[in-house]
Short mmCIF file of C-alpha atoms in Angstrom, two decimals:
data_model
loop_
_atom_site.label_atom_id
_atom_site.label_comp_id
_atom_site.label_asym_id
_atom_site.label_seq_id
_atom_site.Cartn_x
_atom_site.Cartn_y
_atom_site.Cartn_z
CA MET Z 1 0.00 0.00 0.00
CA ILE Z 2 2.84 2.43 0.72
CA GLY Z 3 5.16 1.29 -2.05
CA LEU Z 4 7.72 -0.52 0.10
CA SER Z 5 8.82 -4.17 -0.02
CA PRO Z 6 8.19 -6.23 3.15
CA ALA Z 7 11.96 -6.37 3.80
CA ALA Z 8 12.34 -2.57 3.55
CA LEU Z 9 9.31 -2.04 5.77
CA SER Z 10 10.68 -4.46 8.42
CA GLU Z 11 14.02 -2.66 8.34
CA ARG Z 12 12.35 0.74 8.93
CA ILE Z 13 10.25 -0.65 11.80
CA ARG Z 14 13.37 -2.10 13.47
CA ALA Z 15 15.17 1.25 13.05
CA LEU Z 16 12.21 3.01 14.67
CA GLU Z 17 12.21 0.53 17.58
CA GLU Z 18 15.93 1.11 18.10
CA ALA Z 19 15.47 4.89 18.06
CA LEU Z 20 12.63 4.61 20.64
CA ALA Z 21 14.40 1.88 22.63
CA VAL Z 22 11.13 -0.05 22.86
CA SER Z 23 9.51 -2.96 21.03
CA LEU Z 24 6.49 -1.90 18.99
CA PHE Z 25 5.53 -5.38 17.78
CA GLN Z 26 5.44 -8.85 19.31
CA ARG Z 27 6.67 -11.29 16.69
CA SER Z 28 5.82 -15.02 16.87
CA ALA Z 29 5.10 -17.95 14.60
CA ALA Z 30 1.43 -16.95 14.69
CA GLY Z 31 2.22 -13.53 13.24
CA VAL Z 32 2.90 -9.98 14.36
CA GLU Z 33 0.88 -8.10 17.00
CA PRO Z 34 1.39 -4.62 18.45
CA THR Z 35 2.78 -4.51 21.98
CA HIS Z 36 1.14 -2.19 24.55
CA ALA Z 37 3.85 0.36 23.72
CA GLY Z 38 3.19 -0.13 20.00
CA ALA Z 39 -0.55 0.41 20.39
CA ALA Z 40 0.07 3.62 22.40
CA PHE Z 41 2.57 4.85 19.83
CA LEU Z 42 0.20 4.11 16.95
CA GLY Z 43 -2.63 6.17 18.48
CA GLU Z 44 -0.44 9.25 18.89
CA ALA Z 45 1.35 8.78 15.56
CA ALA Z 46 -1.96 8.56 13.68
CA GLN Z 47 -2.98 11.97 15.07
CA ALA Z 48 0.39 13.44 14.13
CA VAL Z 49 0.10 12.12 10.57
CA GLU Z 50 -3.43 13.52 10.34
CA GLN Z 51 -2.15 16.95 11.43
CA LEU Z 52 0.65 16.74 8.85
CA ASP Z 53 -1.87 15.89 6.14
CA LEU Z 54 -4.01 18.85 7.20
CA ALA Z 55 -0.99 21.16 7.22
CA ALA Z 56 -0.01 19.98 3.74
CA ALA Z 57 -3.56 20.55 2.47
CA LYS Z 58 -3.63 24.07 3.94
CA ALA Z 59 -0.23 24.89 2.44
CA LEU Z 60 -1.43 23.67 -0.94
CA ALA Z 61 -4.62 25.76 -0.69
CA ALA Z 62 -2.64 28.85 0.34
CA GLY Z 63 -0.22 28.31 -2.53
CA LYS Z 64 -3.16 28.19 -4.94
CA GLY Z 65 -4.58 31.41 -3.49
CA GLU Z 66 -7.60 29.67 -1.93
CA GLN Z 67 -6.75 30.75 1.64
CA GLY Z 68 -5.00 33.70 3.20
CA LYS Z 69 -5.53 37.43 3.64
CA ILE Z 70 -5.55 40.46 1.33
CA THR Z 71 -5.41 44.14 2.32
CA VAL Z 72 -6.55 46.70 -0.25
CA GLY Z 73 -5.78 50.38 0.34
CA LEU Z 74 -7.82 53.26 -1.10
CA SER Z 75 -6.80 56.89 -1.35
CA GLY Z 76 -9.41 59.18 -2.86
CA ALA Z 77 -10.65 56.83 -5.57
CA GLY Z 78 -13.19 54.99 -3.47
CA LEU Z 79 -14.83 51.81 -4.68
CA ILE Z 80 -14.95 52.65 -8.38
CA PRO Z 81 -17.20 50.23 -10.31
CA VAL Z 82 -14.43 48.08 -11.80
CA LEU Z 83 -12.79 47.69 -8.37
CA GLY Z 84 -16.01 47.15 -6.44
CA ASP Z 85 -17.29 44.53 -8.88
CA THR Z 86 -13.94 42.72 -8.89
CA LEU Z 87 -13.71 42.64 -5.08
CA ALA Z 88 -17.28 41.38 -4.78
CA SER Z 89 -16.71 38.64 -7.34
CA PHE Z 90 -13.39 37.64 -5.77
CA ALA Z 91 -14.88 37.50 -2.26
CA ALA Z 92 -17.77 35.33 -3.48
CA GLY Z 93 -15.37 32.84 -5.08
CA HIS Z 94 -12.78 32.83 -2.28
CA ALA Z 95 -14.73 32.44 0.95
CA LYS Z 96 -11.62 31.39 2.92
CA VAL Z 97 -9.61 34.49 1.93
CA GLY Z 98 -9.89 37.38 4.41
CA LEU Z 99 -10.42 40.62 2.48
CA GLN Z 100 -9.74 43.91 4.26
CA ILE Z 101 -10.22 47.42 2.82
CA VAL Z 102 -8.44 50.37 4.43
CA GLU Z 103 -8.39 54.08 3.62
CA GLY Z 104 -5.43 56.38 4.00
CA SER Z 105 -3.42 59.18 2.47
CA ARG Z 106 -1.29 58.58 -0.58
CA GLY Z 107 1.87 58.62 1.56
CA GLU Z 108 0.45 56.11 4.05
CA LEU Z 109 -0.56 53.67 1.33
CA VAL Z 110 2.76 53.95 -0.51
CA LYS Z 111 4.55 53.21 2.76
CA GLY Z 112 2.22 50.26 3.35
CA LEU Z 113 2.96 48.86 -0.10
CA ARG Z 114 6.70 49.05 0.41
CA LYS Z 115 6.47 47.41 3.84
CA ARG Z 116 3.99 44.85 2.42
CA GLY Z 117 1.36 45.69 4.98
CA ILE Z 118 -0.86 46.51 1.99
CA ASP Z 119 -1.12 44.10 -0.93
CA LEU Z 120 -2.81 46.42 -3.41
CA ALA Z 121 -3.27 50.21 -3.40
CA VAL Z 122 -5.61 52.29 -5.56
CA LEU Z 123 -4.47 55.89 -5.97
CA LEU Z 124 -5.65 58.92 -7.91
CA GLY Z 125 -3.35 60.40 -10.52
CA PRO Z 126 -1.29 59.26 -13.52
CA PRO Z 127 0.91 56.12 -13.27
CA VAL Z 128 4.07 56.32 -11.16
CA SER Z 129 6.69 53.79 -12.24
CA ASN Z 130 8.63 53.52 -8.97
CA LEU Z 131 5.66 52.24 -6.95
CA GLY Z 132 5.83 48.69 -8.34
CA GLU Z 133 3.57 46.92 -10.78
CA THR Z 134 1.03 49.40 -12.15
CA LEU Z 135 -2.43 48.90 -13.62
CA ALA Z 136 -4.35 51.82 -15.15
CA LEU Z 137 -8.03 51.63 -14.17
CA PRO Z 138 -10.95 53.54 -15.71
CA GLY Z 139 -10.69 57.19 -14.69
CA GLU Z 140 -13.06 59.01 -12.34
CA ARG Z 141 -15.11 62.05 -13.35
CA LEU Z 142 -14.68 65.05 -11.09
CA PHE Z 143 -17.72 66.66 -9.44
CA VAL Z 144 -18.37 69.97 -7.72
CA VAL Z 145 -20.15 69.56 -4.38
CA SER Z 146 -22.18 72.53 -3.13
CA PRO Z 147 -24.96 73.27 -0.61
CA SER Z 148 -28.42 72.81 -2.09
CA ASP Z 149 -29.11 76.55 -1.71
CA HIS Z 150 -25.91 77.67 -3.48
CA ARG Z 151 -26.11 79.72 -6.68
CA LEU Z 152 -24.58 76.79 -8.64
CA ALA Z 153 -26.73 74.10 -7.01
CA HIS Z 154 -29.17 73.72 -9.90
CA ARG Z 155 -26.60 73.58 -12.70
CA TYR Z 156 -26.38 70.34 -14.70
CA ALA Z 157 -22.64 70.93 -15.11
CA ILE Z 158 -20.09 73.46 -13.84
CA ASP Z 159 -17.11 74.84 -15.75
CA TRP Z 160 -13.87 76.03 -14.14
CA PRO Z 161 -14.68 79.73 -14.72
CA ASP Z 162 -17.88 79.30 -12.69
CA LEU Z 163 -15.71 78.68 -9.61
CA ARG Z 164 -13.82 81.98 -9.74
CA GLY Z 165 -13.85 84.19 -6.69
CA GLY Z 166 -14.25 81.51 -4.05
CA GLY Z 167 -12.31 78.82 -2.29
CA VAL Z 168 -12.73 75.24 -3.51
CA ARG Z 169 -11.67 72.50 -1.15
CA VAL Z 170 -9.96 69.34 -2.41
CA SER Z 171 -8.73 66.29 -0.53
CA ASP Z 172 -5.00 65.72 -0.30
CA ALA Z 173 -5.52 62.68 -2.57
CA LEU Z 174 -7.01 64.91 -5.28
CA ALA Z 175 -4.42 67.64 -4.76
CA GLY Z 176 -1.71 65.36 -6.12
CA ALA Z 177 -3.77 64.18 -9.08
CA ARG Z 178 -4.19 65.65 -12.53
CA LEU Z 179 -6.98 68.20 -12.06
CA GLY Z 180 -6.91 69.78 -15.51
CA SER Z 181 -6.18 73.50 -15.90
CA PRO Z 182 -8.07 75.53 -13.29
CA PRO Z 183 -7.85 79.32 -13.82
CA CYS Z 184 -5.52 81.14 -11.48
CA GLU Z 185 -8.57 82.90 -9.99
CA VAL Z 186 -9.81 79.57 -8.60
CA GLN Z 187 -8.32 79.03 -5.15
CA LEU Z 188 -7.82 75.35 -4.32
CA LEU Z 189 -7.69 74.63 -0.59
CA VAL Z 190 -6.16 71.28 0.39
CA HIS Z 191 -8.22 69.42 3.00
CA ARG Z 192 -6.29 66.96 5.17
CA GLY Z 193 -9.03 64.44 5.72
CA GLY Z 194 -11.58 62.11 4.14
CA CYS Z 195 -14.57 63.02 2.01
CA GLN Z 196 -17.01 62.90 4.93
CA SER Z 197 -15.27 65.69 6.83
CA LEU Z 198 -14.84 67.53 3.53
CA PHE Z 199 -18.60 67.38 2.90
CA ALA Z 200 -19.26 68.51 6.47
CA MET Z 201 -17.30 71.69 5.80
CA VAL Z 202 -19.34 72.35 2.66
CA ARG Z 203 -22.56 71.92 4.65
CA LEU Z 204 -21.26 74.54 7.09
CA GLY Z 205 -20.93 77.00 4.20
CA LEU Z 206 -17.12 76.92 4.18
CA GLY Z 207 -16.75 76.86 0.41
CA LEU Z 208 -17.36 74.28 -2.30
CA ALA Z 209 -15.54 70.99 -2.77
CA LEU Z 210 -14.26 68.78 -5.55
CA ALA Z 211 -14.83 65.04 -5.25
CA THR Z 212 -14.70 61.97 -7.45
CA GLU Z 213 -17.75 60.26 -8.92
CA SER Z 214 -17.55 57.30 -6.55
CA GLU Z 215 -17.42 59.67 -3.56
CA VAL Z 216 -20.60 61.54 -4.50
CA ILE Z 217 -22.78 58.48 -5.16
CA VAL Z 218 -24.30 58.97 -1.69
CA LEU Z 219 -24.19 62.57 -0.49
CA PRO Z 220 -25.28 63.86 2.92
CA SER Z 221 -28.61 65.69 2.93
CA GLY Z 222 -28.36 69.36 1.97
CA LEU Z 223 -25.64 68.81 -0.60
CA VAL Z 224 -25.75 68.40 -4.38
CA ALA Z 225 -23.11 67.55 -6.98
CA ALA Z 226 -22.61 68.43 -10.64
CA PRO Z 227 -19.90 67.31 -13.11
CA LEU Z 228 -16.93 69.64 -13.57
CA LEU Z 229 -16.19 70.65 -17.17
CA GLU Z 230 -13.15 72.07 -18.91
CA HIS Z 231 -13.84 73.62 -22.32
CA GLY Z 232 -17.12 71.70 -22.43
CA GLU Z 233 -15.52 68.31 -21.67
CA ALA Z 234 -15.78 66.38 -18.42
CA VAL Z 235 -12.69 66.55 -16.22
CA THR Z 236 -11.55 62.97 -15.61
CA ILE Z 237 -8.98 61.96 -13.00
CA PRO Z 238 -6.64 59.03 -13.76
CA VAL Z 239 -6.86 56.08 -11.36
CA CYS Z 240 -4.14 53.46 -10.96
CA ALA Z 241 -3.70 50.30 -8.92
CA TYR Z 242 -0.28 49.29 -7.58
CA ARG Z 243 1.28 46.19 -6.06
CA ASP Z 244 4.78 45.21 -4.99
CA GLY Z 245 5.95 42.64 -7.52
CA GLY Z 246 8.06 40.94 -4.84
CA ASN Z 247 5.08 40.41 -2.53
CA ASP Z 248 4.54 36.65 -2.78
CA ASN Z 249 0.94 36.54 -1.54
CA PRO Z 250 -0.95 34.02 -3.73
CA PRO Z 251 -4.47 35.39 -3.07
CA ALA Z 252 -3.23 38.90 -3.86
CA ARG Z 253 -1.74 37.67 -7.15
CA ARG Z 254 -5.10 36.13 -8.05
CA LEU Z 255 -6.94 39.34 -7.18
CA TRP Z 256 -4.49 41.36 -9.27
CA ALA Z 257 -5.06 39.09 -12.27
CA SER Z 258 -8.84 39.41 -11.83
CA LEU Z 259 -8.60 43.21 -11.63
CA ARG Z 260 -6.40 43.34 -14.73
CA ALA Z 261 -8.91 41.26 -16.70
CA ALA Z 262 -11.86 43.34 -15.45
CA SER Z 263 -10.10 46.60 -16.26
CA ALA Z 264 -9.46 45.42 -19.82
CA ARG Z 265 -13.16 44.65 -20.24
CA TRP Z 266 -14.19 48.05 -18.85
CA SER Z 267 -11.81 49.91 -21.16
CA ARG Z 268 -13.22 48.36 -24.33
CA PRO Z 269 -15.38 50.72 -26.39
CA ILE Z 270 -19.10 49.89 -26.33
#
């Protein structure tokens, strides 16, 4: 059954008995029977072999990306459709993989990538080659968020010149992205915080704000959003995903492949 000849098996059993300094079998003309020591050893050894088999199975599953943990970091982009759909599909097909989503500043996520505390980061702005493997995702349209009683609140779209003469708040994630060509009369105020605190400031009447499409899907009451235009065209912010190519996390590699395939489908013209 185990692929050994009777002579080789007997030799291994004798070597084991010598190493343990105890007889495991009682040999007689009637046959071979386990001694009391042999029966005790067999019970414990069977459990050990079972644990080894389980460990081997878990290692194989982890190597195939079926078990493990993935941490995805977001900075400004939010759960854009291609990312949200990919994460949902991956989670449904990998129930034993722990998926964690964290938010942070661009600097925090870059540091996390390099220290491998984050497996995949999604950042606003054009590709940066020194951050590791890069995947360009569908860009995000930029929106102007204003109080519902603001003079621009009922506009279907807002052009850069419409924002002259007032402060416009942007998150630090957006501040480092490609925002188009705002006129010098438009004062951009960098907000060191997330979109929720940014929207709270707008509700207090402390200026307007710029936010991405995924961030304005659900707005607090009293706020409205309209697309930002530049020369009649929507202002779109590049979005890129990054991973450390040396990070040997099998589930993360699978997720990256899924995101790459999904991004290719989203980028095809309809």
